[in-house]
Amino acid sequence: MDGKLLAIEKRYEELGELLSQEETFSDPVLFKKLSKERSESEEIVSVWRDLQKVRAECGAAQSEAQRETGEMKELLLEECASLKERETALEQELKILLLPKDKNDERGCVLEIRAGAGGEEAALFGRVLLRMYENYCLNHRFRFETVDLNETELGGVKEAVVNVSGRGAYARLKYESGVHRVQRVPETESQGRIHTSTATVAVLPEAEEFDAEIREEDIRIDVFRSSGAGGQKVNKTETAIRITHFPTGIVVSCQDERSQLKNKDKAMKVLKTRLYDYYRTRADSAEAASRKSLVGTGDRSERIRTYNYPQSRITDHRIGLSLFSMEAFLGGEIDEMIDALARADREAQLAGD
């Protein structure tokens, strides 16, 4: 590992020199590329230098302890033990930093929510999840842009498709893919009985321009009038867009904007993302199987997380973590859960090496 770290440090220093040169500074594309490469290794180099410093201090303390006796020797040995613990922690941190990065982590994403089992209550829970993710994105300064929203008469969400823009949005939200189960007493329940329903969440990495080529002959674009629950948001002109991609059978709709052109742009963006995900998962059968088991079908028995309202408990079944902060969690404060999932993912990768 040390040899690899020395090479990374050497390259980091080379990049610093290149970025200070006038010819690099005058080429915006090259400057951006080299700056990105340097920033990606900055944390590794910083921790590596800390480790080298700790090792040097530990070695000096050990040498000095050999020359001392009595109380001074004991103090130096205690310092050595403390430095050894710090050395071990830094080595573990570097192992995690050196793990292969998900190439999609820096991207934005498309977030899709669909009501599962439970009828109207499932759709109302879908609305709760949509609001939770919107608040989370607001807190992290991610742009939250609705593409398609299919609502019920009572304001529930049958289906929602959202573009989330911002560096690292996919890295933060990718662990939310799966079936979310809620246990609570519905507002329409007169007997006070607890009902169980589900909503399915899918998070797809946003496609870049070069990821998915869409040929005109492979798609059909239909226009129709926008509609909303109970006659709300009805547009009398045909501004809504539906795009069908024949080779894959993927269909994307967008009716959020009053402009047909804006709806078309949003729909094309989502189509590219779904195509990127489609071909990416087909190319990697292991990942495709993983995604299938992760997203599931929306059945009550297939769940990654349970929201128990009577006990104000949120439990993620993948890592066995329970939090007792329902109001704050549904208000968008979900970082503690996401951090724990990311940590478990890294630990699993380390264990697999």
Short mmCIF file of C-alpha atoms in Angstrom, two decimals:
data_model
loop_
_atom_site.label_atom_id
_atom_site.label_comp_id
_atom_site.label_asym_id
_atom_site.label_seq_id
_atom_site.Cartn_x
_atom_site.Cartn_y
_atom_site.Cartn_z
CA MET A 1 0.00 0.00 0.00
CA ASP A 2 2.86 2.39 0.80
CA GLY A 3 4.24 2.13 -2.74
CA LYS A 4 0.86 3.00 -4.22
CA LEU A 5 0.52 5.95 -1.83
CA LEU A 6 3.98 7.27 -2.74
CA ALA A 7 3.01 7.16 -6.43
CA ILE A 8 -0.23 9.04 -5.73
CA GLU A 9 1.68 11.67 -3.75
CA LYS A 10 4.22 12.08 -6.55
CA ARG A 11 1.46 12.53 -9.13
CA TYR A 12 -0.29 15.02 -6.81
CA GLU A 13 2.86 17.16 -6.69
CA GLU A 14 3.30 16.89 -10.48
CA LEU A 15 -0.27 18.10 -10.98
CA GLY A 16 0.42 21.07 -8.71
CA GLU A 17 3.36 22.06 -10.90
CA LEU A 18 1.36 21.57 -14.12
CA LEU A 19 -1.52 23.71 -12.84
CA SER A 20 0.86 26.57 -12.09
CA GLN A 21 2.14 26.66 -15.68
CA GLU A 22 0.82 29.35 -18.01
CA GLU A 23 0.01 26.96 -20.87
CA THR A 24 -2.20 24.89 -18.57
CA PHE A 25 -3.91 27.94 -17.11
CA SER A 26 -4.69 29.25 -20.62
CA ASP A 27 -6.41 25.99 -21.62
CA PRO A 28 -9.74 25.86 -19.66
CA VAL A 29 -10.49 22.24 -20.61
CA LEU A 30 -7.05 20.96 -19.57
CA PHE A 31 -7.04 23.10 -16.43
CA LYS A 32 -10.43 21.70 -15.37
CA LYS A 33 -9.33 18.11 -16.07
CA LEU A 34 -6.08 18.40 -14.09
CA SER A 35 -7.77 20.28 -11.25
CA LYS A 36 -10.37 17.50 -10.95
CA GLU A 37 -7.65 14.82 -10.91
CA ARG A 38 -5.72 16.67 -8.21
CA SER A 39 -8.76 17.30 -6.03
CA GLU A 40 -9.69 13.60 -6.18
CA SER A 41 -6.33 12.63 -4.64
CA GLU A 42 -6.06 15.54 -2.19
CA GLU A 43 -7.69 13.76 0.76
CA ILE A 44 -5.61 10.61 0.20
CA VAL A 45 -2.38 12.62 0.11
CA SER A 46 -3.37 14.56 3.24
CA VAL A 47 -4.07 11.39 5.24
CA TRP A 48 -0.94 9.71 3.86
CA ARG A 49 1.21 12.65 5.03
CA ASP A 50 -0.45 12.50 8.46
CA LEU A 51 0.41 8.79 8.61
CA GLN A 52 4.05 9.44 7.71
CA LYS A 53 4.24 12.10 10.41
CA VAL A 54 2.72 9.79 13.04
CA ARG A 55 5.10 6.98 12.08
CA ALA A 56 8.10 9.32 12.41
CA GLU A 57 6.91 10.54 15.82
CA CYS A 58 6.33 6.97 16.97
CA GLY A 59 9.80 5.91 15.84
CA ALA A 60 11.40 8.86 17.63
CA ALA A 61 9.48 8.13 20.84
CA GLN A 62 10.50 4.46 20.75
CA SER A 63 14.16 5.37 20.26
CA GLU A 64 14.05 7.84 23.12
CA ALA A 65 12.28 5.35 25.39
CA GLN A 66 15.16 2.89 24.93
CA ARG A 67 17.54 5.49 26.35
CA GLU A 68 15.35 6.44 29.32
CA THR A 69 14.40 4.72 32.57
CA GLY A 70 11.76 5.04 35.26
CA GLU A 71 8.81 7.43 34.91
CA MET A 72 10.10 9.09 31.72
CA LYS A 73 10.34 5.71 30.01
CA GLU A 74 6.75 4.88 31.01
CA LEU A 75 5.49 8.22 29.65
CA LEU A 76 7.28 7.66 26.35
CA LEU A 77 5.88 4.13 26.05
CA GLU A 78 2.37 5.48 26.69
CA GLU A 79 2.92 8.03 23.95
CA CYS A 80 4.09 5.23 21.62
CA ALA A 81 0.93 3.23 22.34
CA SER A 82 -1.25 6.27 21.58
CA LEU A 83 0.62 6.95 18.34
CA LYS A 84 0.27 3.28 17.32
CA GLU A 85 -3.51 3.54 17.73
CA ARG A 86 -3.50 6.68 15.60
CA GLU A 87 -1.33 4.92 13.00
CA THR A 88 -3.77 2.00 12.79
CA ALA A 89 -6.73 4.35 12.40
CA LEU A 90 -5.02 6.28 9.59
CA GLU A 91 -4.07 3.06 7.79
CA GLN A 92 -7.71 1.93 7.94
CA GLU A 93 -8.85 5.31 6.64
CA LEU A 94 -6.44 5.03 3.72
CA LYS A 95 -7.67 1.54 2.87
CA ILE A 96 -11.18 2.97 2.59
CA LEU A 97 -10.03 5.96 0.53
CA LEU A 98 -8.20 3.63 -1.86
CA LEU A 99 -11.29 1.51 -2.53
CA PRO A 100 -12.48 1.72 -6.17
CA LYS A 101 -14.83 4.66 -6.57
CA ASP A 102 -18.27 4.31 -8.11
CA LYS A 103 -17.82 6.29 -11.34
CA ASN A 104 -21.38 7.59 -10.97
CA ASP A 105 -21.00 9.00 -7.45
CA GLU A 106 -20.25 12.56 -8.55
CA ARG A 107 -23.33 12.72 -10.77
CA GLY A 108 -26.83 13.95 -10.20
CA CYS A 109 -29.65 11.42 -10.32
CA VAL A 110 -33.23 10.67 -11.23
CA LEU A 111 -35.38 9.79 -8.21
CA GLU A 112 -38.53 7.76 -8.81
CA ILE A 113 -41.22 7.05 -6.21
CA ARG A 114 -44.16 4.71 -6.81
CA ALA A 115 -46.96 3.68 -4.50
CA GLY A 116 -46.86 -0.05 -3.75
CA ALA A 117 -49.22 -2.23 -1.72
CA GLY A 118 -51.83 -0.41 0.33
CA GLY A 119 -53.97 1.63 -2.07
CA GLU A 120 -54.60 5.25 -1.10
CA GLU A 121 -52.53 4.93 2.10
CA ALA A 122 -49.52 3.81 0.00
CA ALA A 123 -49.96 6.87 -2.23
CA LEU A 124 -50.16 9.16 0.83
CA PHE A 125 -46.94 7.61 2.10
CA GLY A 126 -45.43 8.25 -1.33
CA ARG A 127 -46.23 11.93 -0.80
CA VAL A 128 -44.45 11.81 2.60
CA LEU A 129 -41.33 10.31 0.97
CA LEU A 130 -41.39 12.87 -1.83
CA ARG A 131 -41.50 15.71 0.71
CA MET A 132 -38.72 14.06 2.75
CA TYR A 133 -36.37 13.87 -0.23
CA GLU A 134 -37.26 17.40 -1.33
CA ASN A 135 -36.31 18.74 2.12
CA TYR A 136 -33.12 16.68 2.12
CA CYS A 137 -32.10 18.08 -1.27
CA LEU A 138 -32.92 21.61 -0.14
CA ASN A 139 -30.68 21.17 2.93
CA HIS A 140 -27.81 19.94 0.72
CA ARG A 141 -28.36 22.54 -1.99
CA PHE A 142 -29.26 19.94 -4.60
CA ARG A 143 -31.71 21.12 -7.25
CA PHE A 144 -35.00 19.21 -6.96
CA GLU A 145 -36.96 19.39 -10.22
CA THR A 146 -40.23 17.51 -10.74
CA VAL A 147 -40.54 15.82 -14.13
CA ASP A 148 -43.76 13.86 -13.74
CA LEU A 149 -46.26 13.68 -10.88
CA ASN A 150 -49.31 11.43 -10.80
CA GLU A 151 -51.47 12.37 -7.81
CA THR A 152 -54.62 10.91 -6.22
CA GLU A 153 -57.81 12.71 -5.22
CA LEU A 154 -56.57 12.97 -1.60
CA GLY A 155 -53.16 14.37 -2.55
CA GLY A 156 -51.28 11.09 -2.50
CA VAL A 157 -48.56 10.25 -5.01
CA LYS A 158 -49.09 7.26 -7.28
CA GLU A 159 -45.87 8.03 -9.13
CA ALA A 160 -43.29 10.82 -9.04
CA VAL A 161 -40.21 11.30 -11.21
CA VAL A 162 -37.70 13.94 -10.11
CA ASN A 163 -34.38 15.22 -11.44
CA VAL A 164 -31.89 15.86 -8.63
CA SER A 165 -28.97 17.99 -9.83
CA GLY A 166 -25.79 18.65 -7.91
CA ARG A 167 -22.35 17.14 -7.49
CA GLY A 168 -22.52 13.94 -5.45
CA ALA A 169 -26.32 13.70 -5.36
CA TYR A 170 -26.25 10.09 -6.59
CA ALA A 171 -23.63 9.11 -4.00
CA ARG A 172 -25.87 10.35 -1.20
CA LEU A 173 -29.20 9.04 -2.46
CA LYS A 174 -28.28 5.72 -4.10
CA TYR A 175 -28.81 3.78 -0.86
CA GLU A 176 -32.48 4.84 -0.87
CA SER A 177 -33.33 2.45 -3.71
CA GLY A 178 -35.71 -0.26 -2.55
CA VAL A 179 -39.06 -0.83 -0.89
CA HIS A 180 -40.01 1.43 2.02
CA ARG A 181 -42.69 0.09 4.39
CA VAL A 182 -44.86 2.23 6.65
CA GLN A 183 -46.87 1.14 9.69
CA ARG A 184 -49.35 3.72 10.93
CA VAL A 185 -53.00 4.53 11.56
CA PRO A 186 -54.39 6.15 8.38
CA GLU A 187 -56.38 9.37 8.72
CA THR A 188 -59.32 7.58 7.11
CA GLU A 189 -59.23 4.72 9.65
CA SER A 190 -62.09 5.11 12.16
CA GLN A 191 -61.21 2.06 14.27
CA GLY A 192 -57.67 3.22 15.06
CA ARG A 193 -56.11 0.14 13.49
CA ILE A 194 -52.52 0.18 12.25
CA HIS A 195 -52.18 -0.41 8.53
CA THR A 196 -49.10 -1.50 6.59
CA SER A 197 -48.36 -0.17 3.12
CA THR A 198 -45.34 0.32 0.88
CA ALA A 199 -43.77 2.64 -1.63
CA THR A 200 -40.93 1.83 -3.99
CA VAL A 201 -37.98 4.16 -4.52
CA ALA A 202 -35.51 3.90 -7.41
CA VAL A 203 -32.44 6.12 -7.75
CA LEU A 204 -30.68 6.17 -11.15
CA PRO A 205 -27.40 7.96 -11.92
CA GLU A 206 -27.94 10.86 -14.28
CA ALA A 207 -26.73 10.17 -17.81
CA GLU A 208 -24.20 12.43 -19.46
CA GLU A 209 -24.45 13.42 -23.11
CA PHE A 210 -22.05 10.73 -24.29
CA ASP A 211 -23.63 7.92 -22.24
CA ALA A 212 -26.79 7.27 -24.21
CA GLU A 213 -27.29 7.93 -27.90
CA ILE A 214 -30.93 8.35 -28.91
CA ARG A 215 -31.71 8.06 -32.62
CA GLU A 216 -34.79 9.83 -33.94
CA GLU A 217 -36.03 6.68 -35.69
CA ASP A 218 -35.98 4.80 -32.36
CA ILE A 219 -38.45 7.04 -30.57
CA ARG A 220 -42.02 8.31 -30.88
CA ILE A 221 -43.05 11.58 -29.26
CA ASP A 222 -46.72 12.05 -28.37
CA VAL A 223 -48.27 15.26 -27.05
CA PHE A 224 -51.37 15.39 -24.84
CA ARG A 225 -53.15 17.61 -22.38
CA SER A 226 -51.81 17.78 -18.83
CA SER A 227 -54.12 16.51 -16.12
CA GLY A 228 -54.20 16.55 -12.34
CA ALA A 229 -56.13 15.04 -9.45
CA GLY A 230 -59.70 16.27 -9.26
CA GLY A 231 -59.31 18.44 -12.31
CA GLN A 232 -56.48 20.43 -10.80
CA LYS A 233 -53.63 21.78 -12.94
CA VAL A 234 -55.50 20.85 -16.10
CA ASN A 235 -53.95 22.46 -19.16
CA LYS A 236 -56.33 23.01 -22.06
CA THR A 237 -53.47 22.99 -24.58
CA GLU A 238 -51.37 19.96 -25.49
CA THR A 239 -48.16 20.66 -23.58
CA ALA A 240 -47.55 17.28 -21.93
CA ILE A 241 -45.03 14.97 -23.59
CA ARG A 242 -44.73 11.20 -23.79
CA ILE A 243 -41.63 9.63 -25.35
CA THR A 244 -41.54 5.94 -26.27
CA HIS A 245 -38.19 4.27 -26.97
CA PHE A 246 -38.89 1.29 -29.25
CA PRO A 247 -35.71 -0.81 -28.79
CA THR A 248 -36.13 -0.99 -24.99
CA GLY A 249 -39.84 -0.31 -24.52
CA ILE A 250 -39.04 2.51 -22.07
CA VAL A 251 -41.76 5.17 -21.83
CA VAL A 252 -41.20 8.59 -20.22
CA SER A 253 -43.81 11.27 -19.58
CA CYS A 254 -43.51 14.87 -18.47
CA GLN A 255 -46.37 17.30 -17.83
CA ASP A 256 -44.93 19.47 -15.07
CA GLU A 257 -44.19 22.54 -17.22
CA ARG A 258 -46.65 24.70 -19.15
CA SER A 259 -44.24 24.75 -22.09
CA GLN A 260 -44.19 21.79 -24.47
CA LEU A 261 -40.50 22.44 -25.22
CA LYS A 262 -39.53 22.40 -21.53
CA ASN A 263 -41.49 19.19 -20.98
CA LYS A 264 -39.72 17.61 -23.95
CA ASP A 265 -36.29 18.61 -22.61
CA LYS A 266 -37.07 17.16 -19.17
CA ALA A 267 -38.48 13.94 -20.64
CA MET A 268 -35.42 13.47 -22.87
CA LYS A 269 -33.14 13.92 -19.87
CA VAL A 270 -34.97 11.21 -17.93
CA LEU A 271 -35.03 8.93 -20.99
CA LYS A 272 -31.24 9.24 -21.33
CA THR A 273 -30.84 8.39 -17.65
CA ARG A 274 -33.08 5.33 -17.89
CA LEU A 275 -31.29 4.17 -21.05
CA TYR A 276 -27.92 4.63 -19.35
CA ASP A 277 -29.14 2.55 -16.41
CA TYR A 278 -30.67 -0.05 -18.75
CA TYR A 279 -27.49 -0.65 -20.76
CA ARG A 280 -25.23 -0.33 -17.70
CA THR A 281 -27.08 -3.06 -15.82
CA ARG A 282 -27.30 -5.30 -18.90
CA ALA A 283 -23.52 -5.06 -19.34
CA ASP A 284 -22.96 -6.14 -15.75
CA SER A 285 -25.17 -9.12 -14.92
CA ALA A 286 -24.13 -9.12 -11.26
CA GLU A 287 -25.16 -5.49 -10.89
CA ALA A 288 -28.40 -6.19 -12.74
CA ALA A 289 -29.26 -8.98 -10.29
CA SER A 290 -28.37 -6.72 -7.38
CA ARG A 291 -30.59 -3.93 -8.67
CA LYS A 292 -33.51 -6.29 -9.19
CA SER A 293 -33.34 -7.57 -5.63
CA LEU A 294 -32.78 -4.06 -4.30
CA VAL A 295 -35.70 -2.34 -5.97
CA GLY A 296 -38.12 -5.25 -5.69
CA THR A 297 -41.77 -5.21 -6.71
CA GLY A 298 -43.44 -3.18 -3.96
CA ASP A 299 -44.84 -6.16 -2.08
CA ARG A 300 -45.13 -5.74 1.71
CA SER A 301 -42.64 -8.55 2.37
CA GLU A 302 -39.88 -6.95 0.26
CA ARG A 303 -38.51 -4.08 2.27
CA ILE A 304 -35.28 -2.25 2.99
CA ARG A 305 -36.72 0.08 5.63
CA THR A 306 -39.72 0.29 7.93
CA TYR A 307 -41.27 3.51 9.25
CA ASN A 308 -43.16 2.63 12.45
CA TYR A 309 -45.23 5.69 13.39
CA PRO A 310 -46.63 4.45 16.75
CA GLN A 311 -43.07 3.88 18.04
CA SER A 312 -41.51 6.81 16.11
CA ARG A 313 -38.97 4.28 14.84
CA ILE A 314 -37.23 4.04 11.47
CA THR A 315 -35.40 0.74 10.92
CA ASP A 316 -33.14 -0.04 7.99
CA HIS A 317 -33.15 -3.82 7.61
CA ARG A 318 -29.95 -3.99 5.54
CA ILE A 319 -27.76 -2.86 8.44
CA GLY A 320 -30.11 -3.36 11.40
CA LEU A 321 -30.01 0.31 12.41
CA SER A 322 -33.00 1.89 14.16
CA LEU A 323 -33.46 5.61 14.72
CA PHE A 324 -36.11 7.11 16.97
CA SER A 325 -36.59 10.49 15.33
CA MET A 326 -39.54 10.12 12.97
CA GLU A 327 -40.47 13.80 12.68
CA ALA A 328 -36.91 14.97 11.99
CA PHE A 329 -36.23 12.03 9.63
CA LEU A 330 -39.32 12.67 7.53
CA GLY A 331 -38.38 16.34 7.57
CA GLY A 332 -35.30 15.45 5.54
CA GLU A 333 -32.72 14.83 8.27
CA ILE A 334 -31.61 11.44 6.96
CA ASP A 335 -27.82 11.91 6.90
CA GLU A 336 -27.22 9.66 9.91
CA MET A 337 -28.88 6.76 8.10
CA ILE A 338 -27.14 7.46 4.79
CA ASP A 339 -23.74 7.77 6.50
CA ALA A 340 -24.28 4.42 8.25
CA LEU A 341 -25.24 2.74 4.97
CA ALA A 342 -22.20 4.19 3.17
CA ARG A 343 -19.95 3.04 6.02
CA ALA A 344 -21.42 -0.48 5.90
CA ASP A 345 -20.91 -0.55 2.14
CA ARG A 346 -17.24 0.39 2.49
CA GLU A 347 -16.73 -2.21 5.24
CA ALA A 348 -18.30 -4.86 3.04
CA GLN A 349 -15.93 -3.93 0.22
CA LEU A 350 -12.95 -4.14 2.54
CA ALA A 351 -14.07 -7.54 3.81
CA GLY A 352 -14.40 -8.75 0.22
CA ASP A 353 -10.84 -7.78 -0.70
#
